[in-house]
Short mmCIF file of C-alpha atoms in Angstrom, two decimals:
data_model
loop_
_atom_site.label_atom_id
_atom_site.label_comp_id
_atom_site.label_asym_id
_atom_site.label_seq_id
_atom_site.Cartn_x
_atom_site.Cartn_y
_atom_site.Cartn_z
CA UNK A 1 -0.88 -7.52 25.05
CA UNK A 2 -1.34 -4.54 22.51
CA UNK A 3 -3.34 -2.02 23.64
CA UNK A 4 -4.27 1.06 21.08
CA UNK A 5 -5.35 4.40 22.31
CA UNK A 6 -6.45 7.41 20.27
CA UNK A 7 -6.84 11.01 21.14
CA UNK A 8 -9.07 12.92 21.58
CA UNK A 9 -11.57 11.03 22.05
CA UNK A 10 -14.13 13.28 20.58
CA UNK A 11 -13.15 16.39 18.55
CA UNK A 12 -15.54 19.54 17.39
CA UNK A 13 -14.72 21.64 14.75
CA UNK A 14 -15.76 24.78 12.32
CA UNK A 15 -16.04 23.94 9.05
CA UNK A 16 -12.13 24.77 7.06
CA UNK A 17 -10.16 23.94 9.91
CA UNK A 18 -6.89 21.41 9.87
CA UNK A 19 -7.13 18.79 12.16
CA UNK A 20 -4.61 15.81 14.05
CA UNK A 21 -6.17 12.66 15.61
CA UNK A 22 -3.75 10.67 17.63
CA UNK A 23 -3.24 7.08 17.46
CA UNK A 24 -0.25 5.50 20.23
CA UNK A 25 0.19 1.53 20.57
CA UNK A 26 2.05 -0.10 23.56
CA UNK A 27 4.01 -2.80 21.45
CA UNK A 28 6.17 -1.21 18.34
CA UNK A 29 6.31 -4.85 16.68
CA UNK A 30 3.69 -4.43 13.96
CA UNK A 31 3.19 -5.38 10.39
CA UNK A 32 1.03 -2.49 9.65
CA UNK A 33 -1.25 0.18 10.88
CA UNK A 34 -4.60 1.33 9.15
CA UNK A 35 -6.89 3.86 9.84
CA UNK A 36 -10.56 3.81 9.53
CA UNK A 37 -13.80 6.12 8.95
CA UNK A 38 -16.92 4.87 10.57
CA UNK A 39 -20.10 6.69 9.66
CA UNK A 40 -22.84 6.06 12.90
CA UNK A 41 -24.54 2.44 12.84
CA UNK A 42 -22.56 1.54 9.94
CA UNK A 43 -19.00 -0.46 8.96
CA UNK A 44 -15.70 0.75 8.24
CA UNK A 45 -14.31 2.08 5.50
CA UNK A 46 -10.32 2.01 5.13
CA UNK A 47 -9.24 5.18 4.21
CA UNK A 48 -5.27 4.65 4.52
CA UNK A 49 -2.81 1.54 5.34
CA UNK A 50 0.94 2.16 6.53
CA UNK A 51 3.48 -0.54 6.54
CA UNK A 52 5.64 -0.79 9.14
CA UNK A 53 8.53 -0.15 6.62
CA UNK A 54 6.64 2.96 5.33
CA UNK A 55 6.69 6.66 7.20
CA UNK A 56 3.40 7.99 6.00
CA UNK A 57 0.65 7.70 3.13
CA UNK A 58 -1.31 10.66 1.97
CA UNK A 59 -5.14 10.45 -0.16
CA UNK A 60 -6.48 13.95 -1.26
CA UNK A 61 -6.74 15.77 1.81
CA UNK A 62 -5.72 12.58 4.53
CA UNK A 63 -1.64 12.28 5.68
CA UNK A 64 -1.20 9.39 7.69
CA UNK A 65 2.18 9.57 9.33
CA UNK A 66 3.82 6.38 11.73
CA UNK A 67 6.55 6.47 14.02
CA UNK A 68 6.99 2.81 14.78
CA UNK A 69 9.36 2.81 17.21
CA UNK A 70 7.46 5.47 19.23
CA UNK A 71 4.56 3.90 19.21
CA UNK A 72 2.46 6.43 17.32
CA UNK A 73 0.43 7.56 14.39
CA UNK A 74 -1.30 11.04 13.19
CA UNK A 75 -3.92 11.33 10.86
CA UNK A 76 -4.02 14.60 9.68
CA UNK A 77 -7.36 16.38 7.87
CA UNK A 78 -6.41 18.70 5.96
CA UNK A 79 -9.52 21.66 5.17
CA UNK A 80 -12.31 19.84 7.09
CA UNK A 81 -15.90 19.57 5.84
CA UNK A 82 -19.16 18.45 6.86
CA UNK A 83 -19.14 15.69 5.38
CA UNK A 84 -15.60 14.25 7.00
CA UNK A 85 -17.85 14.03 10.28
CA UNK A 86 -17.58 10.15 11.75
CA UNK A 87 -15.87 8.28 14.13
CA UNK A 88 -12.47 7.72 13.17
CA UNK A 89 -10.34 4.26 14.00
CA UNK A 90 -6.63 3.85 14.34
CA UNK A 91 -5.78 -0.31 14.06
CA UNK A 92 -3.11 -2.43 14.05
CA UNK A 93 -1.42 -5.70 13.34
CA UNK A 94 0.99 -6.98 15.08
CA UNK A 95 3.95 -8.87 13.52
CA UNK A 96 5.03 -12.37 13.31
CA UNK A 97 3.79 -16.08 13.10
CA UNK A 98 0.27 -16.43 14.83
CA UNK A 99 -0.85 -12.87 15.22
CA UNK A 100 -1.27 -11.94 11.19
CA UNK A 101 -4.60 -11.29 10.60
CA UNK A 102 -5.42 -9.73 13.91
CA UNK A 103 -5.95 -6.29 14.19
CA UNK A 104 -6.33 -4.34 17.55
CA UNK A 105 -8.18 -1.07 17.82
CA UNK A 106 -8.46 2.15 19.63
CA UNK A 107 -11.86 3.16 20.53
CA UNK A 108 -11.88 5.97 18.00
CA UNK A 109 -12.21 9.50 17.88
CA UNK A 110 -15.84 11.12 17.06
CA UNK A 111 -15.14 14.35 14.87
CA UNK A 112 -17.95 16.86 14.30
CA UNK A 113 -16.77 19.57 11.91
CA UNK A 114 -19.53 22.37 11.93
CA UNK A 115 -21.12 24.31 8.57
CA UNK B 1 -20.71 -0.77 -0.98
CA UNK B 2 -17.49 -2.20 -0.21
CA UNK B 3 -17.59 -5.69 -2.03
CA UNK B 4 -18.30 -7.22 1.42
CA UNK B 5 -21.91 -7.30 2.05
CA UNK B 6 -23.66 -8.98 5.02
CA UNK B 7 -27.18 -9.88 5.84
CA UNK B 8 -28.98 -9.19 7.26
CA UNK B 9 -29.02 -5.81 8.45
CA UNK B 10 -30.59 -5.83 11.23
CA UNK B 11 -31.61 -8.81 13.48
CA UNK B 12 -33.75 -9.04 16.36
CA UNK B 13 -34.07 -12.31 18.39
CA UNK B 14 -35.33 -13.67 21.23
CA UNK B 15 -32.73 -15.83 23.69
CA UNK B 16 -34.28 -18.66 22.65
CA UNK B 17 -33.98 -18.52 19.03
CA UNK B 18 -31.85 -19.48 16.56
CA UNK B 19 -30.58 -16.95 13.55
CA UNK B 20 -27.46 -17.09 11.43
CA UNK B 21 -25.66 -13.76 9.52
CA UNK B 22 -24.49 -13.93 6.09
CA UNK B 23 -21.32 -12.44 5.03
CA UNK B 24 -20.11 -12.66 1.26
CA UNK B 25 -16.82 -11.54 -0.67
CA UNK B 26 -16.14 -11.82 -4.56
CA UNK B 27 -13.19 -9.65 -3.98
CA UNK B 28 -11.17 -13.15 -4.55
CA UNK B 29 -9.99 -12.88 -0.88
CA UNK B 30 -8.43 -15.42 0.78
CA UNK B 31 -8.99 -14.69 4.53
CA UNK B 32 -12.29 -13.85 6.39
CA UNK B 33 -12.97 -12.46 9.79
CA UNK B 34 -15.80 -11.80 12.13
CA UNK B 35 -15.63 -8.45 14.47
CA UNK B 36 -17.97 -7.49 17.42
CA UNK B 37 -18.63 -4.04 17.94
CA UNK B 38 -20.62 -3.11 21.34
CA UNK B 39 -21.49 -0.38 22.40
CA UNK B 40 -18.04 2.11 24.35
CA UNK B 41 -15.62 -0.78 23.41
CA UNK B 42 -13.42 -1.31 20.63
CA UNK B 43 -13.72 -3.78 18.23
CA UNK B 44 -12.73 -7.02 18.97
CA UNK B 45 -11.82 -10.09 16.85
CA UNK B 46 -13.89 -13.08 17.32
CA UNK B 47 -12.89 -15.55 14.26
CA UNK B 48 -10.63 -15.76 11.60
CA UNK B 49 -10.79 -18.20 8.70
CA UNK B 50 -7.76 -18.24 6.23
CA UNK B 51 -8.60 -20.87 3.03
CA UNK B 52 -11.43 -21.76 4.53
CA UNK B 53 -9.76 -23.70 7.81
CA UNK B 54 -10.55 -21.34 11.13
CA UNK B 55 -7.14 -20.56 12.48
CA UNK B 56 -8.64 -18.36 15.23
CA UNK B 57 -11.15 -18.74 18.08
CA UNK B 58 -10.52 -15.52 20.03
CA UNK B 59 -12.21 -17.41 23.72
CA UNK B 60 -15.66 -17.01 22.05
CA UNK B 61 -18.52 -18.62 23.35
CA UNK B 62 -19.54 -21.73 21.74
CA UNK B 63 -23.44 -20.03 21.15
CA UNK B 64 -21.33 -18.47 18.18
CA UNK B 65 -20.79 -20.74 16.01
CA UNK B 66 -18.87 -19.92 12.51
CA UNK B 67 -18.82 -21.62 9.50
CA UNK B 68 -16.86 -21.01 6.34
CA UNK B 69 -18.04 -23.34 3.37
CA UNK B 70 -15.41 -21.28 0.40
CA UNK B 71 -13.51 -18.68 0.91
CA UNK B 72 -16.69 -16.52 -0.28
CA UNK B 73 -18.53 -16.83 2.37
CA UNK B 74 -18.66 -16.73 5.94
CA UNK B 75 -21.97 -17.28 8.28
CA UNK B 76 -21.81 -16.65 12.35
CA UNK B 77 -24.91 -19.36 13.55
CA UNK B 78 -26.37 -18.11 16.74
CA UNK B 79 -28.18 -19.81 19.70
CA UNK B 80 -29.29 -19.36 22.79
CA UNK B 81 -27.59 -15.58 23.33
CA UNK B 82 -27.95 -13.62 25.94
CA UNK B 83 -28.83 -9.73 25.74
CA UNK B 84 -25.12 -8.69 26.11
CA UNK B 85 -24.62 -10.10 23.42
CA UNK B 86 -26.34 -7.26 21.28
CA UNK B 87 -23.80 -5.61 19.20
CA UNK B 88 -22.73 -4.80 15.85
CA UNK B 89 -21.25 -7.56 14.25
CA UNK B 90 -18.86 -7.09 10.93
CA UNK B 91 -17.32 -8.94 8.71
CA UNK B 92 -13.79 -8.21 6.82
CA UNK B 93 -12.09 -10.06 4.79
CA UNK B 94 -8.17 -9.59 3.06
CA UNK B 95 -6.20 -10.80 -0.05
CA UNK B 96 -4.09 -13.62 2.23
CA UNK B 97 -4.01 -14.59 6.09
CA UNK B 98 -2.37 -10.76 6.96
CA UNK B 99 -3.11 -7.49 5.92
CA UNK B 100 -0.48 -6.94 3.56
CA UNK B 101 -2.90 -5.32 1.06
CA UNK B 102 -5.17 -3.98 3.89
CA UNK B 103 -9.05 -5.33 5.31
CA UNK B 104 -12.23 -4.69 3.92
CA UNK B 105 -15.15 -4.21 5.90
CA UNK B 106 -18.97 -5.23 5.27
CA UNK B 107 -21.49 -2.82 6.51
CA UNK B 108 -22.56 -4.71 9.87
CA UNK B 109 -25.31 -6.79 11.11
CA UNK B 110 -26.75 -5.08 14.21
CA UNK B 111 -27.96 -7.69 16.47
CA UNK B 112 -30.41 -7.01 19.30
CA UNK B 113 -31.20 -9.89 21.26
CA UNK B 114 -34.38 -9.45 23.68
#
């Protein structure tokens, strides 16, 4: 069963700073990995999807990087800002016949980046 | 907004009762899924439709009941819950049955049951 675990689990930082969230996954046969931003009591929005093919994938100031045969993922932040504060959520989706469509996720990481 | 929107946004019912949540997509998806969210636990899949035929029924129980009329829309009929079963609940939806192109999320119907 794929399990998905992301460190740390909460994450407090001054306002400028660079910052890596970890994602690791127990089974290395996926079809892709995406990571999330969810602001409090609301839904997700995608903010970058890797194929399992694909090394990394980079918006503005987000790299996501995947080692798939490790079993992990970074998300790296570049300059933080107030506003990047959320929870963020590592997922995945596991290759082949029946499990398309599935994703599995961490339980997130809460950032706080500080004025 | 996301082009998935659900409704409502927040729902409280007695156990009793019986509610339904909306989800809609003109996105021109082809797949639609219902997530739980509770509180300390990740999210976990509950339903998937793909052309409108459910291909998944993640051991749900049956006082969830989906329904998927087009591939626009999505509803999650509830009776008789129980108070665990207050969460956020979200609906995604993709271009086909995987995520090829990626998911998109609604914005979550939080559910307190009482």
């Amino acid at each position: 069963k794929q399990e998905v675990t992301q460190i740390p689990a909460a994450l407090s930082v001054p306002e400028g700073e660079n910052l890596v969230l970890n994602c690791s996954f127990t089974d290395s046969a996926i079809y892709n990995l995406q990571w999330f931003r969810q602001d409090p009591g609301k839904g997700l929005t995608s903010l970058l999807l890797i194929q399992s093919s694909q090394r990394e994938q980079t918006s503005g100031r987000l790299n996501a990087s995947l080692d798939k045969s490790s079993g992990r993922s970074t998300l790296y932040i570049a300059a933080s800002q107030p506003g990047d504060s959320a929870t963020y959520l590592c997922a995945v989706e596991e290759a082949g016949g029946t499990s398309y469509g599935k994703l599995t996720f961490g339980q997130g990481t809460i950032l706080t980046v500080h004025p | 907004e996301t082009g998935v929107t659900q409704t409502p946004r927040h729902l409280v019912m007695g156990m009793t009762n019986k509610k339904s949540l909306k989800c809609e997509q003109h996105l021109g998806h082809n797949a639609m899924y219902w997530y739980k969210q509770s509180a300390k636990k990740p999210l976990e899949l509950m339903f998937v439709y793909n052309f409108k035929e459910q291909t998944e029924n993640n051991s749900v129980p049956s006082r969830f009941s989906p329904e998927c009329p087009n591939s626009s829309h999505l509803f999650l009929h509830l009776h008789t819950l129980q108070p665990e079963d207050s969460a956020l609940y979200l609906c995604a939806s993709s271009q086909d049955g995987g995520g090829h192109y990626g998911y998109t999320f609604g914005s979550g119907t939080r559910l307190t049951v009482v």
